[in-house]
XYZ file of C-alpha atoms in Angstrom:
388
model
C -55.197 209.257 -71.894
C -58.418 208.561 -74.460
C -60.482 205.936 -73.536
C -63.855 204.210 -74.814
C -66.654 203.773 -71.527
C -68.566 200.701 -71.322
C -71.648 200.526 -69.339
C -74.192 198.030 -69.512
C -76.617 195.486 -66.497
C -77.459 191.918 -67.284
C -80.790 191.111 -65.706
C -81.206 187.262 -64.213
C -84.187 185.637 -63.552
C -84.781 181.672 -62.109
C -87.169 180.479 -60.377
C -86.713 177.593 -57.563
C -89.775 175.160 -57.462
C -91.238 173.312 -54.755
C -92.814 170.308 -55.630
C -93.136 165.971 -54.929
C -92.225 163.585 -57.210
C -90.778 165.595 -59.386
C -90.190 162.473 -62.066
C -93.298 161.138 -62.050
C -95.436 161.087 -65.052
C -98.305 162.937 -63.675
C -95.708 165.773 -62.793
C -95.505 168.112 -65.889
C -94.060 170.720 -64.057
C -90.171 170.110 -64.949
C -91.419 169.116 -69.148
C -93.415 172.554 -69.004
C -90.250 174.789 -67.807
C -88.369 173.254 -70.568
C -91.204 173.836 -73.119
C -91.515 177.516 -71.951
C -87.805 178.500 -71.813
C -87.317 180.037 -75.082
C -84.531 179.266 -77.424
C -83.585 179.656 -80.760
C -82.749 176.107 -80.919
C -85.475 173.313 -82.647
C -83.738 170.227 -80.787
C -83.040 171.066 -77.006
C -81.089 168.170 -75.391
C -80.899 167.786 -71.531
C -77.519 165.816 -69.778
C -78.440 164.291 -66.342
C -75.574 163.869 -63.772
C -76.374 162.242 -60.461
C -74.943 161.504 -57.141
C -74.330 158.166 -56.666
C -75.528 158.162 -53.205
C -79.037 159.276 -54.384
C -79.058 156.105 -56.799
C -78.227 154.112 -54.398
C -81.020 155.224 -52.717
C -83.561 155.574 -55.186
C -82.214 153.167 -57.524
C -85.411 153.109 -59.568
C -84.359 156.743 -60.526
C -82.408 156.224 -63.465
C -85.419 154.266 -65.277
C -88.101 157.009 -63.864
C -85.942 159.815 -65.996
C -86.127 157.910 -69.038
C -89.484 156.954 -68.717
C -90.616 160.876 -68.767
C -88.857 161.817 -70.950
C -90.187 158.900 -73.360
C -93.699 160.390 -72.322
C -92.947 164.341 -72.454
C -90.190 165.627 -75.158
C -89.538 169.082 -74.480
C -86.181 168.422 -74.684
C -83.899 165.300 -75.613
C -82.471 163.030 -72.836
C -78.984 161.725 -73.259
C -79.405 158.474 -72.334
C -76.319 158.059 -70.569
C -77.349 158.950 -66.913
C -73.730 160.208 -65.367
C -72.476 158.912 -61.627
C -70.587 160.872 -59.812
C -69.654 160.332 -55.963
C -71.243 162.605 -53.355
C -69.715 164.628 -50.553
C -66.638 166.718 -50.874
C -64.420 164.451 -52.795
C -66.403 165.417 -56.103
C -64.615 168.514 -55.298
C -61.667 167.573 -54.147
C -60.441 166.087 -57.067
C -60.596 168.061 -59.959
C -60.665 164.688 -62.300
C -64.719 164.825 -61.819
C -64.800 168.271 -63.060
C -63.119 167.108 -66.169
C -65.130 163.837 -66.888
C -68.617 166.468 -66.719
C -66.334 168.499 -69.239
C -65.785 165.648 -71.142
C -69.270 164.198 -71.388
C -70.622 167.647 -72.184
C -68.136 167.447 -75.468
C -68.812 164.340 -75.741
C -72.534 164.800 -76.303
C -72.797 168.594 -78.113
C -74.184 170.167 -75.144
C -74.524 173.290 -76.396
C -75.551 176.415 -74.823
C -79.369 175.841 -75.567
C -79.296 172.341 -74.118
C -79.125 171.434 -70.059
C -76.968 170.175 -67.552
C -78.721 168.991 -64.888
C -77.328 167.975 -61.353
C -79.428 166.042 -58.999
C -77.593 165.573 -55.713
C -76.292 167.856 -52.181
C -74.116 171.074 -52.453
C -70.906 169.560 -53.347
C -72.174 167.939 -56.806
C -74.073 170.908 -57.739
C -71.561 173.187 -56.785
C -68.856 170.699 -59.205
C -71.249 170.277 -62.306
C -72.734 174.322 -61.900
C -68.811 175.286 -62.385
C -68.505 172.765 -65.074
C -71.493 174.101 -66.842
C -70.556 177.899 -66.573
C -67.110 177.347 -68.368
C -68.300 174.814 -70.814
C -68.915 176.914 -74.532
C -68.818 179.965 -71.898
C -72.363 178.488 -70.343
C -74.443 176.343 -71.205
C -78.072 175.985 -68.912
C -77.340 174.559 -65.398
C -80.806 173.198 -63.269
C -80.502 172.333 -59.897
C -81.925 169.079 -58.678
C -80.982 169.547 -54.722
C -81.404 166.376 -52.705
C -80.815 167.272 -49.016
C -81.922 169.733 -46.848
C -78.925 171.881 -46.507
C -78.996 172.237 -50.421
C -82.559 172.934 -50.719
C -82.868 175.531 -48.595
C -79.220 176.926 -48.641
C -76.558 176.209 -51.380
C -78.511 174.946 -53.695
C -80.613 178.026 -54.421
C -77.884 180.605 -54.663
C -74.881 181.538 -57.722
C -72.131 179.957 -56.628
C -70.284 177.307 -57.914
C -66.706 176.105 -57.496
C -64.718 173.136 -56.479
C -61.895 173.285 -53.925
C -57.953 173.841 -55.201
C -54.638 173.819 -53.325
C -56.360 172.356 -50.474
C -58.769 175.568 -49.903
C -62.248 175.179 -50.107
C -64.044 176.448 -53.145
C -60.567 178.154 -54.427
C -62.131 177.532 -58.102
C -65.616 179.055 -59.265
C -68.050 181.736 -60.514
C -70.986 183.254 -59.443
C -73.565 181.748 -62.405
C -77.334 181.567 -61.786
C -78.920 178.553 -62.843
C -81.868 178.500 -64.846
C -84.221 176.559 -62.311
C -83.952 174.905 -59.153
C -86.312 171.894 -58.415
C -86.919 171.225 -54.564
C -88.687 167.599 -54.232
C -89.088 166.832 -50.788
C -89.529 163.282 -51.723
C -85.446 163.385 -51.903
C -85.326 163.746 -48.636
C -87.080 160.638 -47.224
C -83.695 158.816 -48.104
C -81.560 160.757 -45.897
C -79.454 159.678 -42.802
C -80.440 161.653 -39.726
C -77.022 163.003 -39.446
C -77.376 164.792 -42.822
C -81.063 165.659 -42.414
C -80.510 167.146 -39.101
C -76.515 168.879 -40.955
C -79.193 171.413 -43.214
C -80.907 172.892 -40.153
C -77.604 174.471 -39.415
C -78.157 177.001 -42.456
C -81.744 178.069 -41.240
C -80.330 178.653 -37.787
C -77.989 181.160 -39.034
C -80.071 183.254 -41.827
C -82.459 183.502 -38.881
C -79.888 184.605 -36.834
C -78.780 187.643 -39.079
C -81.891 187.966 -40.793
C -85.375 186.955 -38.670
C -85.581 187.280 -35.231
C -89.358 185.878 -35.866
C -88.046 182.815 -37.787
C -85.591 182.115 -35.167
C -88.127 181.945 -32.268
C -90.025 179.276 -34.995
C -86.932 177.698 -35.182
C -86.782 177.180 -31.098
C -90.377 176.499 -30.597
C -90.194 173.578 -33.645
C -86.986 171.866 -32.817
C -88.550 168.701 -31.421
C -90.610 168.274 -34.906
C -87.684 169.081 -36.926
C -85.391 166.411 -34.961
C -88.549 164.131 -35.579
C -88.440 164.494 -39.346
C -91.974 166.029 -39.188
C -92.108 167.080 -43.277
C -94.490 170.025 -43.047
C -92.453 171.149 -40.615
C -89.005 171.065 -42.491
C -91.220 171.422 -46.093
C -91.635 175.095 -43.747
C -88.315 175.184 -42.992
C -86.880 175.087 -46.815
C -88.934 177.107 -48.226
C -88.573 180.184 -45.551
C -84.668 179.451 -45.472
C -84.543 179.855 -48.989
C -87.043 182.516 -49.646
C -84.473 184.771 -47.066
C -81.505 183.589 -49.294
C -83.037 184.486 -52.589
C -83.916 187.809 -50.776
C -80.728 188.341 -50.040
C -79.100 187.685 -52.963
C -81.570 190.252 -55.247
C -80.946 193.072 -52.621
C -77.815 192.825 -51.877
C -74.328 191.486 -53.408
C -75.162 188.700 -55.805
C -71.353 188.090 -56.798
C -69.607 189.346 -54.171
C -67.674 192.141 -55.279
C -66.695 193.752 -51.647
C -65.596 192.102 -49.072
C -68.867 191.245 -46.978
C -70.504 187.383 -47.285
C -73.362 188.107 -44.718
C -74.658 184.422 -45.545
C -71.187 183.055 -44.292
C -71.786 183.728 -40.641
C -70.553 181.032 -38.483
C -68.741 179.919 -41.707
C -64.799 181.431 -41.434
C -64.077 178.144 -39.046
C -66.164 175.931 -40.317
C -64.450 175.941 -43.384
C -61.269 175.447 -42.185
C -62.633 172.589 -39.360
C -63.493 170.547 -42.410
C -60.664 170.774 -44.155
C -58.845 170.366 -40.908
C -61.125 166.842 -40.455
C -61.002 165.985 -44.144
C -64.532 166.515 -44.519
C -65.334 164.097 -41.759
C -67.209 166.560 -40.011
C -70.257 167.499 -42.370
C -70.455 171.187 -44.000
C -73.758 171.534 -41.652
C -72.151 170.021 -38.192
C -68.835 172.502 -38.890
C -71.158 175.948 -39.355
C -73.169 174.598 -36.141
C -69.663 174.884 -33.995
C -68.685 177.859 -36.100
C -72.609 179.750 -35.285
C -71.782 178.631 -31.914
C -68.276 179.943 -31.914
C -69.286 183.425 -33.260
C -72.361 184.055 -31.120
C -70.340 183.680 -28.183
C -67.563 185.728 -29.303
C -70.115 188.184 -30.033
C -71.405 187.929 -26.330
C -67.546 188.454 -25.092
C -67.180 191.540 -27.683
C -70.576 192.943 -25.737
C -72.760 192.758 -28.960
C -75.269 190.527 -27.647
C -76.288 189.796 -24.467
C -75.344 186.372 -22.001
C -79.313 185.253 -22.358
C -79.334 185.719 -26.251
C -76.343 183.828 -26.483
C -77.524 180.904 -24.528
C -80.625 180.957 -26.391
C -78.639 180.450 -29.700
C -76.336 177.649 -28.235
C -79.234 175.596 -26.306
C -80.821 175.787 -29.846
C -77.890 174.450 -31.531
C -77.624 171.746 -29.081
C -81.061 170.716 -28.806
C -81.375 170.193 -32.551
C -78.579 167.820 -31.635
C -75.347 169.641 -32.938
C -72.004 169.322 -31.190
C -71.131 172.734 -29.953
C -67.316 172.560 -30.653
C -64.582 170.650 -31.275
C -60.758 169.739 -30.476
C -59.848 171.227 -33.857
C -61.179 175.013 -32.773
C -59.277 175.024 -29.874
C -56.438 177.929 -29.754
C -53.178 176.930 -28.033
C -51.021 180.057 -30.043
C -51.115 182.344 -32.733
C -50.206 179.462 -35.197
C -53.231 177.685 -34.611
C -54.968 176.659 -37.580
C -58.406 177.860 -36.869
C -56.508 181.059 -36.663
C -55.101 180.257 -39.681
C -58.471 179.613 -41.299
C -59.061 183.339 -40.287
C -56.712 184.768 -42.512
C -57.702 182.214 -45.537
C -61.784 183.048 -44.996
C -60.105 187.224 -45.839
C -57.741 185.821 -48.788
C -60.707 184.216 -49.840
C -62.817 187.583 -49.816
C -60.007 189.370 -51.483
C -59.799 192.571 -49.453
C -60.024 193.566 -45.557
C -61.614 190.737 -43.420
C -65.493 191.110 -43.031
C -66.856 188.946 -40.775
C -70.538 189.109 -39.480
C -71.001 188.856 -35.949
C -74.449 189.333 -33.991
C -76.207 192.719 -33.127
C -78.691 191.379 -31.392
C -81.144 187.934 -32.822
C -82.372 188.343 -36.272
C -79.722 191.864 -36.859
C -76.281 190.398 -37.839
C -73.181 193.302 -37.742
C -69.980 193.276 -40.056
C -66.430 193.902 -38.351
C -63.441 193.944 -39.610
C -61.483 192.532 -36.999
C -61.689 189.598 -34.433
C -59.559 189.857 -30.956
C -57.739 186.156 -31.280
C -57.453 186.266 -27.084
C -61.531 186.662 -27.217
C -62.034 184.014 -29.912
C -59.624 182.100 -27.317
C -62.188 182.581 -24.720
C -65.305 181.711 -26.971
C -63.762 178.817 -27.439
C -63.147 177.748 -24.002
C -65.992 178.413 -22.806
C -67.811 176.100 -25.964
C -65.005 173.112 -24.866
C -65.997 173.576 -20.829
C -69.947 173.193 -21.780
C -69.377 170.471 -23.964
C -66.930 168.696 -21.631
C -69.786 169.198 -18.961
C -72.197 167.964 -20.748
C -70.293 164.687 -21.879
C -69.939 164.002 -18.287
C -73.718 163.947 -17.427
């Protein structure tokens, strides 16, 4: 049979900024991106869409944005500053995905101009996917607002929104073209969602940095204490290892291994199982703690290493399991969520256990009676500890 070969690479490059007060007027740093980024174009317009939560927060917001760009005009604000509601529900219901769609029509965003998302994983993960479909891309920045998207989901290629009830069923791997990390965001965060981002440094330590981990143990009290240098550390390390990864490794996933997901096969299917009540952070918590011990069952990692990772867990403040990961049969749906997490890969299941702290392993398989006993042994330590 004749054929015709094509062959070519794409090469991406972003950079993800760490700065405070990223709207002020004395901050030139996000007008000078926008004046360097080349384009063909002589009018570059730039679409804000924000998480509600974050102006109710900062309601001041809104006018700062408008007020720099009235000072510095690399690019042309729409004045029409978008609201969209935070947490899962923004991709839950695919109606938000449209409205982006429709504003970006609405407005000519074309594929020189910006969509910009300001907001935690689930809105950026909504208005990235938006973005990459809309004129076949047009240029997505990242404004994360929480920990867990600063130093985790909000630096990587993914976006998506969730679809027949399974999380993140709709998406594409599409780099933005900047991330801005302003850690003056995260003043105006609950503790329950400061503490939920920690969860994502705990487990890129885990398969990544023994040496990070031990930081991680010996600066738990500061980071429960909302010390900022401390988590301003934090960030930047967790996402300098996810970056890392990405560039090395698998960028859009073509096999079947998500080393990043560790922890993560249950904890997607504990929120869905909750309806998002428990957070994305809490659920990979339980699911780190789930998979550690498994690995300590399998004989991976040793009794002391595993204790280590769940005393961590817990003294962060992180429930270490839940009624929802218990196993009473084969039917159970955490078992259930097993065989989703290897639809989802497309392929064999590869899930990464531990080799030892800081070395994560990739297997194949997972003995249900020895996740059975992982998790029994996570409900008897919580149920003692309840009881003190």
């Amino acid at each position: 049979m004749e054929y015709l070969q094509q062959s070519f690479s794409v090469r991406f490059e972003y950079k993800t900024f760490f700065t405070s007060g990223l709207f002020e007027l004395s901050n030139t740093g996000f007008n000078d991106f926008i004046a360097a980024d080349s384009t063909s174009a002589s009018i570059k317009k730039i679409l804000f869409v924000v998480d509600q939560d974050v102006l109710k927060a900062k309601p001041e917001l809104a006018d700062k944005i408008r007020r720099y760009f009235a000072i510095h005009k690399a690019a042309q604000l729409i004045p029409e500053i978008v609201q969209m509601p935070g947490g899962e529900i923004v991709k839950n219901d695919e109606s938000h995905f449209s409205k982006v769609l429709d504003i970006i029509n609405k407005h000519a965003i074309d594929r020189h101009s910006y969509v910009a998302a300001i907001g935690g994983g689930s809105i950026l993960d909504m208005v990235g996917y938006a973005s990459a479909v809309a004129h076949r891309g047009v240029k997505h920045i990242r404004i994360p607002t929480t920990v867990l998207s600063q130093n985790d989901s909000g630096v990587g290629v993914k976006n998506s929104i969730n679809y027949f009830g399974k999380k993140n069923f709709l998406g594409t791997f599409v780099p933005p073209v900047a991330v801005f990390n302003d850690d003056q965001f995260l003043l105006t965060l609950s503790d329950r969602d400061y503490r939920s981002g920690i969860a994502e440094a705990i487990k890129v330590s885990l398969i990544k940095d023994a040496t990070f981990f031990e930081w991680l143990e010996s600066n738990a009290e500061a980071l429960v204490a909302r010390d900022m240098p401390t988590m301003k550390y934090l960030i930047k390390r967790c996402a300098e290892l996810h970056l890392n990864h990405i560039a090395s490794l698998d960028p859009f996933e073509k096999g079947s291994s998500r080393p990043l997901d560790f922890g993560h096969w249950s904890a997607h299917k504990l929120e869905q199982l909750t309806n998002f009540k428990v957070l994305h952070g809490e659920a990979v918590a339980m699911g780190i703690a789930l998979d550690t011990v498994y690995s300590s069952l399998a004989g991976r990692i040793s009794a002391e290493e595993s204790n280590r990772v769940v005393n961590l867990i817990k003294k962060i403040g992180f429930e270490i399991t839940h009624p929802l990961l218990e196993i009473t049969g084969d039917d159970s749906p955490i078992l259930i969520g097993l065989q989703e997490f290897r639809e989802h890969l497309g392929g064999e299941l590869t899930i990464m256990l531990l080799e030892r702290i800081g070395v994560g392993v990739e297997v194949h398989e997972m003995n249900p009676q020895l996740i059975k006993k992982a998790s029994e042994l996570l409900k008897n330590e919580h149920t003692a500890l309840s009881a003190v």
